[in-house]
Coordinates of C-alpha atoms and ligand atoms in Angstrom, one line a residue:
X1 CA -91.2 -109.9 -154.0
X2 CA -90.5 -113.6 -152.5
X3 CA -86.8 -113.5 -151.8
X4 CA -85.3 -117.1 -150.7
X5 CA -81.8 -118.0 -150.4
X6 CA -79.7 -121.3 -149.9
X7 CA -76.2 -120.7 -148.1
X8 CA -74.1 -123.5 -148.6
X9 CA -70.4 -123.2 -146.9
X10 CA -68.1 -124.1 -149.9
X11 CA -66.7 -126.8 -147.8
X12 CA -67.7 -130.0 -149.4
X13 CA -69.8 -131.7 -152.0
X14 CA -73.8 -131.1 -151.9
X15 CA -75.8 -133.9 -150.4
X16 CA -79.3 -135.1 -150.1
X17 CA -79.1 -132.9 -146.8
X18 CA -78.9 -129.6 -148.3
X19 CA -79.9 -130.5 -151.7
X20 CA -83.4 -130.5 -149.7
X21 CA -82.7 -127.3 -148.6
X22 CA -82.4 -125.6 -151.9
X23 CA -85.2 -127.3 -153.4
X24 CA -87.6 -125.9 -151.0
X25 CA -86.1 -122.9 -151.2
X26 CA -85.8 -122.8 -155.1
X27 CA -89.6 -124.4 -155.0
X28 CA -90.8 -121.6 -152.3
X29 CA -89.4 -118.5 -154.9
X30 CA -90.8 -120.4 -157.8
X31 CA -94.2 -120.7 -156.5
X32 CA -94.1 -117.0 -155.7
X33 CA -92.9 -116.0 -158.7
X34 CA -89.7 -114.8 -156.8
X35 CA -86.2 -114.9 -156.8
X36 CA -83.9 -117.5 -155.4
X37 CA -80.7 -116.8 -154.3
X38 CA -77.2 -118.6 -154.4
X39 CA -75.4 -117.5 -151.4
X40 CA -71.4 -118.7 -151.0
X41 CA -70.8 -118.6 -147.2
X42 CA -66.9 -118.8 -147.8
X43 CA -65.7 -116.4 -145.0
X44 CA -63.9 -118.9 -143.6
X45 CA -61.4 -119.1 -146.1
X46 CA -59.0 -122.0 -144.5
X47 CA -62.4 -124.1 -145.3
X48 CA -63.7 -122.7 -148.4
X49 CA -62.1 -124.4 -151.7
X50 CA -63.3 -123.0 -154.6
X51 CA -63.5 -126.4 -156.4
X52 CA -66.8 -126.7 -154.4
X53 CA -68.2 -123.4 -155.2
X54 CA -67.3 -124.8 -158.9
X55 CA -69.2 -128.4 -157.8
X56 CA -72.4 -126.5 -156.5
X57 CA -72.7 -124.2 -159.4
X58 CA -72.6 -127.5 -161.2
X59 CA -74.8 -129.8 -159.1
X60 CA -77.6 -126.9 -158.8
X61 CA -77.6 -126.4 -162.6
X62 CA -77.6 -130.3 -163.2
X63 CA -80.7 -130.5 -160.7
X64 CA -82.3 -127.2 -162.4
X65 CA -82.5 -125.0 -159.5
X66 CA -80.5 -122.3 -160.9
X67 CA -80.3 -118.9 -159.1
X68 CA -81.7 -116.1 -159.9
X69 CA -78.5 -114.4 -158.6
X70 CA -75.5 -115.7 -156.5
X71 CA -73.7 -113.6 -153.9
X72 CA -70.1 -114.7 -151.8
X73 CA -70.0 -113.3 -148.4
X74 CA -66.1 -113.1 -148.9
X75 CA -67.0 -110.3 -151.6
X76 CA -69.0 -108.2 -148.8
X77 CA -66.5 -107.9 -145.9
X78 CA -67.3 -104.1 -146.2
X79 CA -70.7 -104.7 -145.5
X80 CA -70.2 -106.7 -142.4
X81 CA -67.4 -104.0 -141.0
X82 CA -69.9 -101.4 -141.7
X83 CA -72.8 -103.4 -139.3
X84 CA -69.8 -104.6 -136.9
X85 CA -69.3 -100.8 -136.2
X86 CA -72.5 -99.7 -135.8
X87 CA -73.2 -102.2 -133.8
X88 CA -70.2 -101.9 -131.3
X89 CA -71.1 -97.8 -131.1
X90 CA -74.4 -99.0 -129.9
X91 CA -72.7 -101.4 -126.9
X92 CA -74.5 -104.4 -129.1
X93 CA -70.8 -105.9 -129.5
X94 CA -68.4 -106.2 -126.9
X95 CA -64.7 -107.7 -126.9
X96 CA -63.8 -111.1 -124.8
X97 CA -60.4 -112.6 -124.2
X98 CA -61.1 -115.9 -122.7
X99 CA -59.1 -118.9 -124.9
X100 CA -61.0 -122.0 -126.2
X101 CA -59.4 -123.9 -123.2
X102 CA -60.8 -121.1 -120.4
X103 CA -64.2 -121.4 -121.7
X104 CA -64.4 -125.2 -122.0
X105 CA -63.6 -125.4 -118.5
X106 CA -66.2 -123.0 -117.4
X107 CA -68.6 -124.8 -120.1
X108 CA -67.7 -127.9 -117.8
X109 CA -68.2 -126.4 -114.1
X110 CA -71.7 -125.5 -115.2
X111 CA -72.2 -128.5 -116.6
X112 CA -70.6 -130.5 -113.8
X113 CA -73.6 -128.1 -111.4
X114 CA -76.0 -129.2 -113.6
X115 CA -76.5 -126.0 -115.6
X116 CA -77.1 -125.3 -118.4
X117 CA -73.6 -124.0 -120.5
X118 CA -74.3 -120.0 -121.0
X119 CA -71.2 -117.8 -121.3
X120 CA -71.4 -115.7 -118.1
X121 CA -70.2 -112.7 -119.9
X122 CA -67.3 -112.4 -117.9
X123 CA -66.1 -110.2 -120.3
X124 CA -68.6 -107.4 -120.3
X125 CA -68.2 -106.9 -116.7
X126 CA -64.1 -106.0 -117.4
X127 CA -63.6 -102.5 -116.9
X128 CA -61.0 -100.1 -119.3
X129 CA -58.1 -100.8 -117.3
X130 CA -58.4 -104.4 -117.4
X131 CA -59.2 -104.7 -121.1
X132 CA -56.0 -102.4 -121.9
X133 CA -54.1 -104.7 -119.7
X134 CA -55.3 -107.9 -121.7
X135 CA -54.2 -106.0 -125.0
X136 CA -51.2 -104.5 -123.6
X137 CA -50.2 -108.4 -122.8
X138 CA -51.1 -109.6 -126.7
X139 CA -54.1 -110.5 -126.0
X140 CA -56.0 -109.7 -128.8
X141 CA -60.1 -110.1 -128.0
X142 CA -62.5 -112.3 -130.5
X143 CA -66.4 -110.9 -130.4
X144 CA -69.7 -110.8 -129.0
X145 CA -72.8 -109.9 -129.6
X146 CA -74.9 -109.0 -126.8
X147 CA -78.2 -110.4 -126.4
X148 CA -80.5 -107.9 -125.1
X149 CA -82.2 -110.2 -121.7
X150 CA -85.4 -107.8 -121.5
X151 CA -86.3 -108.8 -125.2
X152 CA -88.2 -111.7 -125.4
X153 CA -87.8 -113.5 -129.1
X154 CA -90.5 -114.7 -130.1
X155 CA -91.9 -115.7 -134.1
X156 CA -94.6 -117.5 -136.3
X157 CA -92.3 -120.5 -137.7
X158 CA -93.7 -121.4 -140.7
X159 CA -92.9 -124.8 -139.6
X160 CA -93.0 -125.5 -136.4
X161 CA -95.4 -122.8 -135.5
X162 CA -95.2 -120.3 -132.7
X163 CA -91.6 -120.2 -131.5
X164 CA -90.3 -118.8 -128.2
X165 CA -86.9 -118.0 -126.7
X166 CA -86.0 -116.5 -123.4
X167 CA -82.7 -115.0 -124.5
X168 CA -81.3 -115.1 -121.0
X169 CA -81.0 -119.0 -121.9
X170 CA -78.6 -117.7 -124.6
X171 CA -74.6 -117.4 -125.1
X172 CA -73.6 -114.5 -126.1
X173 CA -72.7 -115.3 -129.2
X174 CA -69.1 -115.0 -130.9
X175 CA -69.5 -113.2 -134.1
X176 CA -66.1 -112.5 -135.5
X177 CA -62.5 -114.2 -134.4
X178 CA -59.3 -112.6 -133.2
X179 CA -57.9 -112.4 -136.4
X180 CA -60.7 -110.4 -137.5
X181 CA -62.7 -113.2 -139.3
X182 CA -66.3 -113.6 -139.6
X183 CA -68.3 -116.1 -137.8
X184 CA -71.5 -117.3 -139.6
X185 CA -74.2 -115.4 -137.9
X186 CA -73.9 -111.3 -138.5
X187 CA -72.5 -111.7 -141.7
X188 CA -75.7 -114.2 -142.8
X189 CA -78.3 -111.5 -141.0
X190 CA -76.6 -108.3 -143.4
X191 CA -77.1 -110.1 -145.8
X192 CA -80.3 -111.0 -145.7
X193 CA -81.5 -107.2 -144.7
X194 CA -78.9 -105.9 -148.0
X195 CA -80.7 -108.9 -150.5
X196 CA -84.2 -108.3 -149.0
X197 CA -84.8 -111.8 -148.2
X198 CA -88.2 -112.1 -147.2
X199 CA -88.2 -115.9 -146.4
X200 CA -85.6 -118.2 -144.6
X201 CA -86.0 -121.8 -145.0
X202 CA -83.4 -123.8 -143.2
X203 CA -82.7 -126.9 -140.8
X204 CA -84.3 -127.0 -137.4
X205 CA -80.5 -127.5 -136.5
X206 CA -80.6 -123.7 -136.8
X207 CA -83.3 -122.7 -134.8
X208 CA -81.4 -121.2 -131.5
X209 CA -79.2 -119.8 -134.4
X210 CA -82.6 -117.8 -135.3
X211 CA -83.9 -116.7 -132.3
X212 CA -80.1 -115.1 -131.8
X213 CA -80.7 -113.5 -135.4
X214 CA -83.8 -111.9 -134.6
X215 CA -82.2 -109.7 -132.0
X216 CA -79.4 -108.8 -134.7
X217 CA -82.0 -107.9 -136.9
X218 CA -83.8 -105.9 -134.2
X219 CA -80.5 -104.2 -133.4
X220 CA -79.8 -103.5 -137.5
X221 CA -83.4 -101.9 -137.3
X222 CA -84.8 -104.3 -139.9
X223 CA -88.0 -106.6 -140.0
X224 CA -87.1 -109.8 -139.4
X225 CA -87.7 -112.2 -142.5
X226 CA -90.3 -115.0 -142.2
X227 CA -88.8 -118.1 -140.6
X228 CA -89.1 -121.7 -141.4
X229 CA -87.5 -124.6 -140.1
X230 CA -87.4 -128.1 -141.5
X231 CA -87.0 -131.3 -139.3
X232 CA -83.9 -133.2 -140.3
X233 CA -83.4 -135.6 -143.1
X234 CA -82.3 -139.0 -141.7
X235 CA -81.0 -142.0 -143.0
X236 CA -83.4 -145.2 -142.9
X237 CA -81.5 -146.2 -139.7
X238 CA -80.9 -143.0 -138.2
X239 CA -78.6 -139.9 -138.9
X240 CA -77.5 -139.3 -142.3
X241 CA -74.0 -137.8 -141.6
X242 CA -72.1 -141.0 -142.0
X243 CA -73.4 -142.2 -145.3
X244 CA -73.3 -138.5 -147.1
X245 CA -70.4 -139.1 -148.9
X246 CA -72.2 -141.8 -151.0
X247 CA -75.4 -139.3 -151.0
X248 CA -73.2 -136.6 -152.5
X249 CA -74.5 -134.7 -155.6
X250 CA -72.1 -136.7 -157.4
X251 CA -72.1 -139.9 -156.6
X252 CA -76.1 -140.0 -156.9
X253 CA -74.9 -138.5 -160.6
X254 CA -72.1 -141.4 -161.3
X255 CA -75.3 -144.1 -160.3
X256 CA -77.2 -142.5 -163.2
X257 CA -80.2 -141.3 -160.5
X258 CA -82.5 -138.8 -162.3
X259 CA -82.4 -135.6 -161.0
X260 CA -86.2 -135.5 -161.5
X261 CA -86.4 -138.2 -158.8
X262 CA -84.4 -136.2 -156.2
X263 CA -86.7 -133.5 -156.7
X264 CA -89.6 -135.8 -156.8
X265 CA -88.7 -137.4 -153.6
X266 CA -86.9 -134.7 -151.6
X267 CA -90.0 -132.5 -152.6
X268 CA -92.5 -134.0 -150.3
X269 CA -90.3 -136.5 -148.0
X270 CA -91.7 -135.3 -144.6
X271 CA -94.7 -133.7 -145.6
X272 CA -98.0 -135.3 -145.7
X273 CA -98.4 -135.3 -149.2
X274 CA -97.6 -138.4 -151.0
X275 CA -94.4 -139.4 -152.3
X276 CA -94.8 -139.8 -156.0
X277 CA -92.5 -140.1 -159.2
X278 CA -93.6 -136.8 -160.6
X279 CA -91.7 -135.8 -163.8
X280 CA -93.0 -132.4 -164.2
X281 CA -91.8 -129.8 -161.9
X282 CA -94.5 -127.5 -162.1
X283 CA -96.9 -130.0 -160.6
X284 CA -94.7 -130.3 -157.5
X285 CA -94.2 -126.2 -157.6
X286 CA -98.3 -125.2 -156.7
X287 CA -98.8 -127.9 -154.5
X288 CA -95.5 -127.4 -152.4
X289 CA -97.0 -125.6 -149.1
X290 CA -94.7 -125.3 -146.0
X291 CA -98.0 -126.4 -143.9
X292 CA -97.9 -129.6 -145.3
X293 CA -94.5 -130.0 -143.7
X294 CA -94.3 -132.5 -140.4
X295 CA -92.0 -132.1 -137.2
X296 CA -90.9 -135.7 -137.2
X297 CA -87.5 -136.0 -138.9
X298 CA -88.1 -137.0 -142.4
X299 CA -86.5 -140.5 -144.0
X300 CA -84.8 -140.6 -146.4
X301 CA -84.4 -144.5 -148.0
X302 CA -82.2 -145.0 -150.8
X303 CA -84.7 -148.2 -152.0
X304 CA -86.9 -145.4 -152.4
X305 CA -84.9 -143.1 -154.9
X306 CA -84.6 -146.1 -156.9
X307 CA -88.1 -146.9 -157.0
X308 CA -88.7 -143.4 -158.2
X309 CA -86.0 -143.2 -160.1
X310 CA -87.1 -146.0 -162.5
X311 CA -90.7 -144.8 -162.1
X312 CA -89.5 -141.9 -163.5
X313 CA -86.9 -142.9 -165.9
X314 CA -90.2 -144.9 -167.8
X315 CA -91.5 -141.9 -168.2
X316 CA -88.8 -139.6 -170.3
X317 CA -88.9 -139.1 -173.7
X318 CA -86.7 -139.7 -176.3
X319 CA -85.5 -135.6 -176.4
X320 CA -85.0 -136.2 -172.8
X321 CA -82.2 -138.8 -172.9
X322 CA -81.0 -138.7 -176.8
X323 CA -78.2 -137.4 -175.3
X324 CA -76.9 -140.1 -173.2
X325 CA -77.9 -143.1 -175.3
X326 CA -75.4 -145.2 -177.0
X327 CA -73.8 -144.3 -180.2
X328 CA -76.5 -144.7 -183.2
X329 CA -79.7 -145.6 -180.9
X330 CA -82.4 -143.6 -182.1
X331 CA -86.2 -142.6 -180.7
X332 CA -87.6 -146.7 -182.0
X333 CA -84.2 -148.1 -179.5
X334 CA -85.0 -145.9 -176.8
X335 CA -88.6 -146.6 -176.6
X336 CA -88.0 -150.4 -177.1
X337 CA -85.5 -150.9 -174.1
X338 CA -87.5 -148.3 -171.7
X339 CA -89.1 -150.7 -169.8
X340 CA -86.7 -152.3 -169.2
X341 CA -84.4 -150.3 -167.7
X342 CA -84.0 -149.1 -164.6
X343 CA -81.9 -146.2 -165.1
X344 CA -81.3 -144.4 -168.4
X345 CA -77.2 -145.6 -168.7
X346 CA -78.5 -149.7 -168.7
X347 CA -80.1 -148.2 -172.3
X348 CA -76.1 -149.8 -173.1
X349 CA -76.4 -153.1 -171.8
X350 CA -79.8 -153.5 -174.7
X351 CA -78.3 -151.9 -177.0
X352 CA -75.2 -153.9 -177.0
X353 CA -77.5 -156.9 -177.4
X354 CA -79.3 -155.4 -180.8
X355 CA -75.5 -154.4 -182.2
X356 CA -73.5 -157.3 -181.2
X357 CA -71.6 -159.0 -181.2
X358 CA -73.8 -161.8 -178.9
X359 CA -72.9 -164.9 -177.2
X360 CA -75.6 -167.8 -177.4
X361 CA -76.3 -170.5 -175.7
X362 CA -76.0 -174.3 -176.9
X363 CA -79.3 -175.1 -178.7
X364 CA -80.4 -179.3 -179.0
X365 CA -80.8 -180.7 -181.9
X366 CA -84.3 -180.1 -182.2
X367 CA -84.2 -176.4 -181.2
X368 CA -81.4 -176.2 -184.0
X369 CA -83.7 -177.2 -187.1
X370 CA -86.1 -175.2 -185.6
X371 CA -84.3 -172.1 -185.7
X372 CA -82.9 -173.3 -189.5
X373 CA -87.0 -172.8 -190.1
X374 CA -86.7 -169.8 -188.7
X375 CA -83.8 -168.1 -190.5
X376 CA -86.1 -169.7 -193.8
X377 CA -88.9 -167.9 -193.1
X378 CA -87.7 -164.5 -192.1
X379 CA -89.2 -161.7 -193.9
X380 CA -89.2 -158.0 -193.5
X381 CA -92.3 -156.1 -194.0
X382 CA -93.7 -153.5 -191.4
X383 CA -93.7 -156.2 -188.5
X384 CA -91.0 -159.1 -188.6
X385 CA -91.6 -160.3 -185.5
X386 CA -95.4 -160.8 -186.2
X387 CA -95.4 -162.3 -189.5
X388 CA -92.2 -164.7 -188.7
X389 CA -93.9 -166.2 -185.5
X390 CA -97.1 -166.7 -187.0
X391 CA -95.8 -168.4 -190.1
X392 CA -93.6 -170.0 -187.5
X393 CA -96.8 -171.0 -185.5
X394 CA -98.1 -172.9 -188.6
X395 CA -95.4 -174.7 -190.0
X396 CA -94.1 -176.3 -186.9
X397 CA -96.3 -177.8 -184.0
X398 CA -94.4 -175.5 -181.5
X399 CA -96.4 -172.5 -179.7
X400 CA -96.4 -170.5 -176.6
X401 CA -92.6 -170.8 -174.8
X402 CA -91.5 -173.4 -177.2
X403 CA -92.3 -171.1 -179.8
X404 CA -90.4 -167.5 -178.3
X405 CA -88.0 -168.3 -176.3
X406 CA -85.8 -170.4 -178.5
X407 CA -86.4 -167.5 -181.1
X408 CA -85.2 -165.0 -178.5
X409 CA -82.0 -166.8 -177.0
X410 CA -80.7 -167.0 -181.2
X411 CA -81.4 -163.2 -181.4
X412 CA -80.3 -161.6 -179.0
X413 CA -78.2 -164.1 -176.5
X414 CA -80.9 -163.3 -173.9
X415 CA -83.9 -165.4 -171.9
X416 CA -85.8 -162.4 -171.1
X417 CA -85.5 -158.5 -172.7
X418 CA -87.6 -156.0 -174.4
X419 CA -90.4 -156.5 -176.5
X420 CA -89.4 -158.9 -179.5
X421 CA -91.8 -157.0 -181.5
X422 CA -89.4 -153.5 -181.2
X423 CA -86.5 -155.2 -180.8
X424 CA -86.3 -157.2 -184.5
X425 CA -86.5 -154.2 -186.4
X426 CA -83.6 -153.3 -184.5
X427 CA -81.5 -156.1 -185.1
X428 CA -82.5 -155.8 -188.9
X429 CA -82.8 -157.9 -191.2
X430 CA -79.2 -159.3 -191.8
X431 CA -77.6 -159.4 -188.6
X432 CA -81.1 -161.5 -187.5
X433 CA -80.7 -164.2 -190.0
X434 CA -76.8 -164.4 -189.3
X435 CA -77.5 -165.4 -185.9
X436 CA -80.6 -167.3 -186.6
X437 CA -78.0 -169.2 -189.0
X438 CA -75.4 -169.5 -186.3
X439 CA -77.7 -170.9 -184.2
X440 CA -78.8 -173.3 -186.1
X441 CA -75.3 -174.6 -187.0
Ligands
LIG501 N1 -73.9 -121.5 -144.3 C1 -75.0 -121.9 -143.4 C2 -75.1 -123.4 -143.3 O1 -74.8 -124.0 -144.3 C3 -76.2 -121.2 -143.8 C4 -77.4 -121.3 -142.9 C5 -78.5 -120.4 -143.2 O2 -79.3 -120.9 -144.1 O3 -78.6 -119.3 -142.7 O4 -75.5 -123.9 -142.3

């Protein structure tokens, strides 16, 4: 079965960023007819807060891509003890001592000699009596995990196609602190060998991070899972990271975006299919294809979402939105002020208009006795709006603009709106031939 996970660190809000990354990921399962998972990576608990693993519970159900199943790595510390120890009895892990400060400056020499920054496992080459002599001083060691340099990595990226590493190009990396904490990357390979991921859709900002993985994997005596790496999401004029706070789950929530249109958008922004306001999911589900994906980062414009958004917001139906409308409008309000709104909460600025009160502008003295006429010759029958304007149309000499517009400013306060036609039966009967009085006063 198509296993997919998205692994958020509880450590802030979701974003466009990562909301792209669950998508695909939620999109990939669906298409399969697998399972998505929700994976907390909250082992660093100084980070983690748990009002965010509340806030992406919440934003994931808001954008329907609800897990199949969630999992928090700080509930599996067993797990990861149990690999650590296998591993170390198998020389895979060794212990380092160098501080943060020790290893920048070595990170600098090599730079400074123009090579590239590779720990020179310093560490491994300490024999017992020197490691006992770090520990017997305090020193207690952080972690590493030791690449094997005769292994070449290598794998199909379901991206960015055939993907090679020389791991002799590669740090060692630190997998678990001197307090005994968990970096991110054993912890995230257990636990995709224990969940039987089969698929691992991420950033290319983790691709070295992969190509480590693989040798853990290896190491674990598991199949690696099939890899796939996304070019980054940037911001119109460049990187993102900046403006995320204002592309937060939440505030794209408090400017009453759809979350069809973030799925619409984030669905194919960077692939070659077309970006289009597509309301139903399962459309965007069987043609999502991870070879339609591009390597060029993919742009993300906030002009965009809006387009969409309103593209999309003209399409929803009554049972969509009832919800969210104002007090008392019904199915005939909502359909009336739908194309002219732009997002579902302006549906309050119309109606306002049909339940007043309204302001209206000064009329002239001619305008006046026209709209005395008017408030004369309203009827109600099936269409107001019709039969007033055409009885309108014949008693007076006015037509086109003359005709409307005057008619419109006394009804609703307004030089443009919805159609008159929906919008009369609306206003009703009395309230439209009080403010066709009042403006004729
Ligand atoms: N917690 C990691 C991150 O947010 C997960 C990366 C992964 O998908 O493996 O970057």
């Amino acid at each position: 079965m198509t296993t997919t996970r998205f692994a958020p660190s509880p450590t802030g809000r979701l974003h466009v960023g990562n909301i792209r990354t669950a998508l695909h990921n939620w999109m990939l399962a669906k298409k399969a007819g697998g399972q998505f998972i929700l994976r907390i990576d909250d082992t660093d608990a100084a980070r983690s807060r748990e009002e965010y693993v509340e806030a992406i519970r919440e934003d994931l159900a808001w954008l329907g891509l609800e897990p199949d199943r969630e999992e928090r790595q700080s509930r599996r510390l067993d797990a990861y003890e149990a690999a650590f120890e296998k591993l170390r009895g198998e020389n895979r892990i060794y212990p380092a001592y160098e501080t943060a400060q020790e290893l920048e400056i070595k990170r600098k020499i090599q730079l400074g000699r123009g090579k590239p920054p590779i720990y020179d496992r310093a560490a491994l080459a300490l024999s017992e009596e020197e490691r006992a002599a770090k520990e017997a001083d305090g020193i207690a060691p952080h972690w590493r995990f030791k690449l094997d340099h005769d292994e070449a990595i290598e794998w199909e990226d379901g991206v960015r196609g055939r993907a090679k590493f020389d791991p002799t190009q590669l740090s060692d990396p630190v997998i678990r602190r001197a307090d005994g904490s968990w970096l991110y990357m054993l912890p995230s390979t257990v636990d995709d060998i224990n969940m039987g991921v089969t698929q691992v859709l991420r950033g290319e900002d983790h691709v070295s991070n992969t190509a480590v993985q693989i040798q853990m994997f290896t190491a674990l005596q598991a199949t690696p899972p099939a890899f796939a790496h996304e070019a980054l999401l940037v911001g119109k004029e460049g990187k993102l990271s900046k403006r995320l706070g204002s592309l937060g789950c939440d505030a794209l929530r408090a400017r009453a975006i759809e979350p069809e249109a973030i799925v619409a958008l984030l669905a194919r922004l960077g692939t070659s299919q077309p970006v289009e306001p597509i309301a139903d999911r399962r459309a965007l589900v069987e043609g999502f294809d991870l070879s339609h994906f591009g390597r060029a980062p993919a742009r993300f414009d906030e002009e965009e979402l809006e387009r969409i958004n309103t593209a999309i917001v003209h399409q929803l139906d009554y049972a969509q939105v009832r919800g969210r409308l104002p007090a008392g409008m019904d199915e005939a309000g909502w359909h009336a002020v739908r194309p002219n709104v732009a997002t579902v909460a302006e549906a309050d600025v119309w109606w306002q208009l049909v339940t007043g009160p309204i302001a209206q502008p000064e009329f002239g003295d001619e305008d006046k006795a026209y709209l005395g006429e008017a408030a004369k010759a309203l009827e109600w029958g099936e269409d107001p709006w019709g039969a007033l304007t055409a009885k309108l149309k014949t008693q007076t000499e006015r037509k086109g603009r003359a005709l409307f517009l005057p008619l419109r400013q006394a009804l609703t306060g307004m030089d443009h709106g919805p159609d008159m036609g929906e919008l009369l039966p609306l206003i009703g009967k009395e309230r439209a031939r009080e403010r066709l009085e009042r403006a004729a006063a």
